[in-house]
Amino acid sequence: MSQAAIQPIAPIRPVPLDRAYRLLNHGPTVLVSAEHDGHANVMAAAWAMPLDFAPPKVAVVVDKATFTRGLIEASSRFVLNLPCAAQAALTLGVGSDSARTRPDKLAAHGVQLFSPADETLPLVAGCVGWLACRVLPEPHNQQAYDLFLGEVTAAWADARVFCDGRWHFDDAPAELRTLHYVAGGQFYATGASVVVPGAA
Amino acid sequence: MSQAAIQPIAPIRPVPLDRAYRLLNHGPTVLVSAEHDGHANVMAAAWAMPLDFAPPKVAVVVDKATFTRGLIEASSRFVLNLPCAAQAALTLGVGSDSARTRPDKLAAHGVQLFSPADETLPLVAGCVGWLACRVLPEPHNQQAYDLFLGEVTAAWADARVFCDGRWHFDDAPAELRTLHYVAGGQFYATGASVVVPGAA
């Protein structure tokens, strides 16, 4: 498959499946990646959310016009990658260009892919969380709403910002915070922790 | 219906429907409110996202155990209210207690409801955005995944933080920022603006 054999330097650790929803619970914008028959691609999606705790499931909207959608439909697999603030331009870039019209899209926006051990899925290097998913076939949702449901089969996170089943953004560099897209090239980073006194 | 006749002091303005998705695009945690036959209720939901631009649609997960779900199913209407940081305890409270076991739940957590002109839906006072929705009936999604799809029929926002079709958190008090729930009583507030240079 068309992915660079890079060695990510971040401390990437598996996330137990019963904690995987917490990667997505705060509503970050994701990069959707998929691979089929030697072709890999990455697109941006602000419309993604958890759908269940155990087994963990997710929902994501993938437009019919995207090249990535064809890869998902052909392989029945996809990855939700969580980009960080350092990757805002990359995220906007892969969300604006299509591999249909710009075949060098990934290289143009500095996207490097890697696969964890025992996986063949393409993960985006430099992200801070990854959810490997298997499509739960729901043809009506896919056709009528561009809505894909998936079961999470494995998850990983950058231990500098997610460990022991929790995000720890307050203790990490600001460029490792996740992103929340609005419109027109503008994101908000995940912000200050708000803890309700007395909560467990 | 069981809602206080309060006069909200915030500058609440209608949001054009073609900009309504931007209220939800950055993935905030929402309060889901609904009313039927004189009963209103409010629950918290971290699993909500836009589903389409125009007409605007949304998706939200509403567990079968919730009292609010019955109101949604009976009325085919619901509201996604966007709580702000000042409402973190309220949000956690209505997300933890059920009106099934605590009938005074709304009063106990300081929830006040109001309805805009020409609407009968219950909106939560003190929130910074509201999306009034009509259920798009999808019985399979509702039963199998607790997943409700809705078309947005009207939207409003607190003009101190959302105007001209954009969030303006950087210019407003921090307690008006939206919330992103993680787990265990912990939220992240919507954080710093990240603008990609050269983007439109």
Coordinates of C-alpha atoms in Angstrom, one line a residue:
Chain A
M1 CA 0.0 0.0 0.0
S2 CA 1.1 3.6 -0.6
Q3 CA 2.4 4.6 2.8
A4 CA 5.7 5.7 3.9
A5 CA 7.7 3.4 6.2
I6 CA 8.1 6.0 8.9
Q7 CA 8.8 5.4 12.5
P8 CA 6.6 7.7 14.5
I9 CA 8.5 9.2 17.4
A10 CA 5.4 9.8 19.6
P11 CA 4.7 7.3 22.4
I12 CA 1.8 5.6 20.8
R13 CA 0.0 3.2 23.2
P14 CA -3.1 1.0 22.7
V15 CA -6.3 2.3 24.3
P16 CA -8.5 -0.4 25.9
L17 CA -11.7 -0.8 23.9
D18 CA -13.9 0.1 26.8
R19 CA -12.2 3.5 27.0
A20 CA -12.0 4.1 23.2
Y21 CA -15.2 6.3 23.2
R22 CA -13.4 8.8 25.4
L23 CA -11.1 9.6 22.5
L24 CA -14.1 11.0 20.6
N25 CA -16.4 12.0 23.4
H26 CA -15.4 15.7 23.4
G27 CA -16.3 16.1 19.8
P28 CA -13.1 16.7 18.0
T29 CA -12.7 17.0 14.2
V30 CA -11.3 13.8 12.7
L31 CA -9.3 12.7 9.7
V32 CA -10.9 9.6 8.0
S33 CA -8.4 7.3 6.4
A34 CA -9.0 4.1 4.4
E35 CA -7.1 1.8 2.1
H36 CA -8.1 -0.6 -0.6
D37 CA -6.1 -2.4 -3.3
G38 CA -3.0 -0.4 -2.8
H39 CA -4.7 3.0 -2.6
A40 CA -4.9 4.9 0.6
N41 CA -6.5 8.2 1.2
V42 CA -7.3 10.7 4.0
M43 CA -10.1 13.2 4.3
A44 CA -11.3 15.5 7.1
A45 CA -14.7 15.2 8.9
A46 CA -16.1 17.4 11.5
W47 CA -19.2 15.2 11.7
A48 CA -18.2 12.2 13.8
M49 CA -19.3 11.0 17.2
P50 CA -19.4 8.0 19.5
L51 CA -22.5 5.7 19.1
D52 CA -22.0 3.2 21.8
F53 CA -19.7 2.3 24.7
A54 CA -19.2 -1.5 24.5
P55 CA -18.6 -2.7 22.0
P56 CA -17.5 0.8 21.0
K57 CA -19.2 2.2 17.9
V58 CA -18.9 5.4 16.0
A59 CA -20.9 7.4 13.5
V60 CA -19.3 9.6 10.8
V61 CA -20.6 11.4 7.7
V62 CA -18.7 10.7 4.5
D63 CA -19.9 12.5 1.4
K64 CA -20.5 10.6 -1.8
A65 CA -18.1 12.9 -3.7
T66 CA -15.1 11.8 -1.6
F67 CA -12.5 9.4 -2.9
T68 CA -12.1 8.0 0.6
R69 CA -15.8 6.9 0.6
G70 CA -15.0 4.4 -2.2
L71 CA -12.1 3.0 -0.2
I72 CA -14.4 2.5 2.8
E73 CA -17.1 0.9 0.8
A74 CA -14.6 -1.5 -0.9
S75 CA -12.7 -2.4 2.2
S76 CA -15.4 -2.1 4.9
R77 CA -12.8 -0.5 7.1
F78 CA -11.8 3.0 8.1
V79 CA -9.8 4.8 10.7
L80 CA -10.8 8.0 12.6
N81 CA -7.6 9.8 13.3
L82 CA -7.6 12.7 15.7
P83 CA -5.4 15.6 14.4
C84 CA -3.8 18.0 16.8
A85 CA -3.4 21.8 16.7
A86 CA 0.0 21.4 15.0
Q87 CA -1.9 19.7 12.1
A88 CA -4.5 22.4 11.5
A89 CA -3.2 23.2 8.0
L90 CA -2.9 19.5 7.1
T91 CA -6.4 18.9 8.3
L92 CA -7.8 21.9 6.3
G93 CA -5.7 20.8 3.3
V94 CA -6.9 17.2 3.1
G95 CA -10.5 18.4 3.8
S96 CA -10.3 20.9 0.9
D97 CA -8.5 18.9 -1.8
S98 CA -9.8 15.7 -3.3
A99 CA -7.6 12.8 -4.5
R100 CA -10.0 12.7 -7.5
T101 CA -8.6 15.9 -8.8
R102 CA -5.3 16.1 -7.0
P103 CA -3.7 12.6 -6.9
D104 CA -0.7 13.9 -4.9
K105 CA -3.0 15.2 -2.2
L106 CA -1.4 13.4 0.7
A107 CA 2.2 14.3 -0.2
A108 CA 1.1 17.9 -0.9
H109 CA -0.2 18.3 2.6
G110 CA 2.6 16.5 4.4
V111 CA 0.5 13.4 5.3
Q112 CA 2.5 10.4 6.3
L113 CA 0.8 7.1 7.0
F114 CA 1.9 4.2 9.2
S115 CA 0.3 0.9 10.4
P116 CA 0.6 -0.4 13.9
A117 CA 1.7 -4.0 14.5
D118 CA -0.8 -6.5 13.4
E119 CA -2.8 -3.9 11.4
T120 CA -2.9 -3.0 7.8
L121 CA -5.0 0.1 8.1
P122 CA -3.4 3.4 7.3
L123 CA -3.0 5.7 10.3
V124 CA -2.0 9.3 10.0
A125 CA 1.3 10.1 11.7
G126 CA 1.4 13.1 14.1
C127 CA -2.2 12.6 15.2
V128 CA -2.9 12.1 18.9
G129 CA -5.6 9.4 18.7
W130 CA -6.7 6.7 16.3
L131 CA -9.9 4.5 16.2
A132 CA -9.7 1.6 13.8
C133 CA -13.3 0.7 12.7
R134 CA -15.2 -2.0 10.8
V135 CA -18.2 -0.7 8.9
L136 CA -21.6 -1.8 10.3
P137 CA -23.4 -2.2 7.0
E138 CA -26.4 0.1 6.9
P139 CA -27.0 0.8 3.2
H140 CA -30.0 3.1 3.8
N141 CA -28.1 5.4 6.1
Q142 CA -25.1 5.4 3.8
Q143 CA -27.2 6.3 0.7
A144 CA -29.8 8.6 2.2
Y145 CA -27.6 10.5 4.8
D146 CA -24.0 9.7 3.8
L147 CA -23.9 8.3 7.4
F148 CA -21.5 5.4 8.2
L149 CA -21.7 3.5 11.4
G150 CA -18.6 1.5 12.5
E151 CA -17.5 -0.8 15.3
V152 CA -14.2 0.1 16.9
T153 CA -11.8 -2.8 16.6
A154 CA -8.7 -1.2 18.0
A155 CA -7.6 2.2 19.3
W156 CA -4.4 4.0 20.1
A157 CA -3.4 7.3 21.5
D158 CA -0.3 9.5 22.0
A159 CA 0.5 8.9 25.7
R160 CA 1.6 12.5 26.1
V161 CA -2.0 13.6 26.0
F162 CA -4.1 10.4 26.6
C163 CA -3.2 7.9 29.2
D164 CA -5.0 5.9 31.9
G165 CA -8.2 6.3 29.9
R166 CA -8.2 10.1 30.1
W167 CA -7.1 13.1 28.1
H168 CA -4.4 15.1 29.8
F169 CA -4.2 18.2 27.7
D170 CA -3.4 20.5 30.6
D171 CA -0.1 18.9 31.1
A172 CA 1.1 18.8 27.5
P173 CA 2.2 21.3 24.8
A174 CA -0.6 23.3 23.3
E175 CA 0.1 22.0 19.8
L176 CA -1.0 18.5 20.9
R177 CA -4.5 19.6 21.7
T178 CA -7.3 18.3 19.5
L179 CA -9.2 20.5 17.0
H180 CA -12.8 21.5 16.6
Y181 CA -13.6 22.8 13.1
V182 CA -16.1 25.6 12.6
A183 CA -15.9 27.0 9.0
G184 CA -13.7 29.1 6.7
G185 CA -10.4 27.7 7.8
Q186 CA -11.1 28.3 11.5
F187 CA -10.8 25.8 14.3
Y188 CA -11.0 26.0 18.0
A189 CA -8.5 24.0 20.0
T190 CA -9.8 21.9 22.9
G191 CA -9.6 24.3 25.8
A192 CA -9.4 24.5 29.5
S193 CA -10.5 21.7 31.8
V194 CA -13.8 22.3 33.5
V195 CA -14.4 20.0 36.5
V196 CA -17.6 20.0 38.3
P197 CA -16.8 20.0 42.1
G198 CA -17.9 16.9 43.9
A199 CA -18.2 14.8 40.6
A200 CA -16.7 11.4 40.6
Chain B
M1 CA -46.5 23.1 29.6
S2 CA -44.4 23.0 32.7
Q3 CA -42.0 25.8 32.0
A4 CA -41.3 29.0 33.9
A5 CA -42.4 32.3 32.3
I6 CA -39.0 33.8 32.5
Q7 CA -37.6 36.5 30.4
P8 CA -34.1 35.6 29.4
I9 CA -31.7 38.6 29.6
A10 CA -29.3 37.3 27.0
P11 CA -29.5 38.8 23.5
I12 CA -31.0 35.8 21.8
R13 CA -31.1 36.1 18.0
P14 CA -32.4 33.8 15.2
V15 CA -29.7 32.0 13.3
P16 CA -30.4 31.6 9.5
L17 CA -31.0 27.9 8.7
D18 CA -28.1 27.8 6.3
R19 CA -25.7 28.7 9.2
A20 CA -27.3 26.5 11.8
Y21 CA -24.8 23.6 11.4
R22 CA -22.1 25.9 12.6
L23 CA -23.6 25.9 16.1
L24 CA -22.8 22.2 16.3
N25 CA -19.9 21.8 13.9
H26 CA -17.2 22.1 16.7
G27 CA -18.7 19.1 18.6
P28 CA -20.0 20.6 21.8
T29 CA -21.9 18.6 24.4
V30 CA -25.7 19.4 24.2
L31 CA -28.7 19.3 26.3
V32 CA -31.7 17.6 24.7
S33 CA -35.1 19.0 25.6
A34 CA -38.5 17.9 24.6
E35 CA -42.1 18.4 25.6
H36 CA -45.3 16.3 25.3
D37 CA -48.7 16.6 26.9
G38 CA -47.6 19.1 29.5
H39 CA -44.5 17.3 30.5
A40 CA -41.1 18.7 29.6
N41 CA -37.7 17.3 30.3
V42 CA -34.0 17.9 29.6
M43 CA -31.1 15.4 29.4
A44 CA -27.4 15.8 28.5
A45 CA -25.9 14.2 25.4
A46 CA -22.3 14.3 24.3
W47 CA -23.1 12.3 21.2
A48 CA -24.6 14.8 18.8
M49 CA -23.4 16.0 15.4
P50 CA -24.5 17.8 12.3
L51 CA -25.7 15.5 9.5
D52 CA -26.4 17.9 6.6
F53 CA -26.0 21.6 5.6
A54 CA -29.3 22.4 3.8
P55 CA -31.8 21.6 4.9
P56 CA -29.8 21.3 8.1
K57 CA -30.0 18.0 9.8
V58 CA -28.6 16.6 13.0
A59 CA -27.9 13.2 14.6
V60 CA -28.1 12.5 18.4
V61 CA -27.9 9.4 20.5
V62 CA -30.8 9.2 23.1
D63 CA -30.8 6.1 25.3
K64 CA -33.9 4.1 25.8
A65 CA -33.7 4.5 29.5
T66 CA -34.2 8.3 29.4
F67 CA -37.5 10.0 30.1
T68 CA -36.8 12.5 27.4
R69 CA -36.8 9.8 24.8
G70 CA -40.5 9.1 25.4
L71 CA -41.2 12.8 25.0
I72 CA -39.3 12.9 21.7
E73 CA -41.1 9.8 20.4
A74 CA -44.5 11.1 21.4
S75 CA -44.0 14.6 20.0
S76 CA -41.5 14.0 17.1
R77 CA -39.8 17.2 18.2
F78 CA -36.7 18.0 20.2
V79 CA -34.3 20.8 20.9
L80 CA -30.5 20.6 21.0
N81 CA -29.5 23.3 23.5
L82 CA -25.8 24.3 23.8
P83 CA -24.8 24.8 27.4
C84 CA -21.9 27.1 28.3
A85 CA -19.1 26.7 30.9
A86 CA -21.3 28.5 33.5
Q87 CA -23.7 25.5 33.2
A88 CA -21.2 22.7 33.7
A89 CA -22.8 21.6 37.0
L90 CA -26.3 21.9 35.5
T91 CA -25.3 19.8 32.5
L92 CA -23.7 17.1 34.6
G93 CA -26.8 17.1 36.9
V94 CA -29.4 16.7 34.2
G95 CA -27.1 14.1 32.6
S96 CA -26.9 12.1 35.8
D97 CA -30.4 12.2 37.3
S98 CA -33.4 10.8 35.6
A99 CA -36.9 12.3 35.8
R100 CA -38.1 8.8 36.1
T101 CA -36.6 8.5 39.6
R102 CA -36.3 12.2 40.5
P103 CA -39.4 14.1 39.2
D104 CA -38.1 17.4 40.5
K105 CA -34.9 17.0 38.4
L106 CA -35.2 20.2 36.5
A107 CA -35.8 22.4 39.5
A108 CA -33.1 20.6 41.5
H109 CA -30.5 21.5 38.9
G110 CA -31.7 25.1 38.3
V111 CA -33.1 24.4 34.8
Q112 CA -35.4 27.2 33.6
L113 CA -37.2 26.7 30.3
F114 CA -38.6 29.3 27.9
S115 CA -40.1 29.3 24.4
P116 CA -39.2 31.8 21.7
A117 CA -42.1 33.6 19.9
D118 CA -44.1 31.3 17.6
E119 CA -42.6 28.1 19.2
T120 CA -43.9 25.8 21.8
L121 CA -40.7 23.9 22.3
P122 CA -38.9 24.1 25.6
L123 CA -35.5 25.8 25.4
V124 CA -33.1 25.8 28.3
A125 CA -32.3 29.3 29.5
G126 CA -28.7 30.3 29.9
C127 CA -27.5 28.2 27.0
V128 CA -25.7 29.9 24.1
G129 CA -27.3 28.1 21.1
W130 CA -30.5 26.2 20.3
L131 CA -31.5 24.0 17.4
A132 CA -35.2 23.2 17.2
C133 CA -35.6 19.8 15.4
R134 CA -38.3 17.7 13.9
V135 CA -37.6 13.9 14.0
L136 CA -36.8 12.2 10.7
P137 CA -38.5 8.9 11.5
E138 CA -35.9 6.1 11.2
P139 CA -37.3 3.3 13.4
H140 CA -34.4 0.9 12.7
N141 CA -31.8 3.5 13.8
Q142 CA -33.8 4.4 16.9
Q143 CA -34.3 0.8 18.0
A144 CA -30.9 -0.7 17.0
Y145 CA -28.6 2.3 17.9
D146 CA -30.6 4.7 20.0
L147 CA -29.8 7.1 17.1
F148 CA -32.3 9.9 16.3
L149 CA -32.0 12.0 13.1
G150 CA -33.7 15.4 13.0
E151 CA -34.2 18.3 10.6
V152 CA -33.5 21.7 12.1
T153 CA -36.6 23.9 11.8
A154 CA -35.3 26.9 13.6
A155 CA -32.2 28.0 15.4
W156 CA -31.1 30.8 17.8
A157 CA -27.9 31.9 19.5
D158 CA -26.7 34.2 22.2
A159 CA -25.4 37.1 20.1
R160 CA -22.6 37.7 22.6
V161 CA -20.9 34.6 21.3
F162 CA -22.5 33.7 18.0
C163 CA -23.3 36.4 15.4
D164 CA -22.9 36.9 11.6
G165 CA -22.9 33.1 11.3
R166 CA -19.8 32.6 13.4
W167 CA -18.8 31.9 17.0
H168 CA -16.9 34.7 18.6
F169 CA -15.7 33.1 21.8
D170 CA -12.5 35.0 21.9
D171 CA -14.3 38.3 22.5
A172 CA -16.7 37.1 25.2
P173 CA -16.4 36.0 28.9
A174 CA -14.9 32.6 29.4
E175 CA -18.1 31.3 31.1
L176 CA -20.0 31.6 27.8
R177 CA -17.8 29.1 26.0
T178 CA -19.4 25.8 25.0
L179 CA -18.5 22.6 26.7
H180 CA -17.1 19.2 25.5
Y181 CA -17.7 16.4 28.0
V182 CA -15.2 13.7 28.6
A183 CA -16.1 11.5 31.6
G184 CA -16.2 11.5 35.3
G185 CA -17.6 15.0 35.7
Q186 CA -14.9 16.5 33.5
F187 CA -15.4 18.8 30.5
Y188 CA -13.1 20.8 28.3
A189 CA -14.3 24.3 27.4
T190 CA -14.0 25.3 23.7
G191 CA -10.5 26.8 23.6
A192 CA -8.3 29.1 21.6
S193 CA -9.1 30.0 18.0
V194 CA -6.7 28.3 15.5
V195 CA -6.9 29.9 12.1
V196 CA -5.0 28.4 9.1
P197 CA -3.1 31.3 7.4
G198 CA -4.4 31.9 3.9
A199 CA -7.7 30.1 4.4
A200 CA -10.8 31.8 3.2

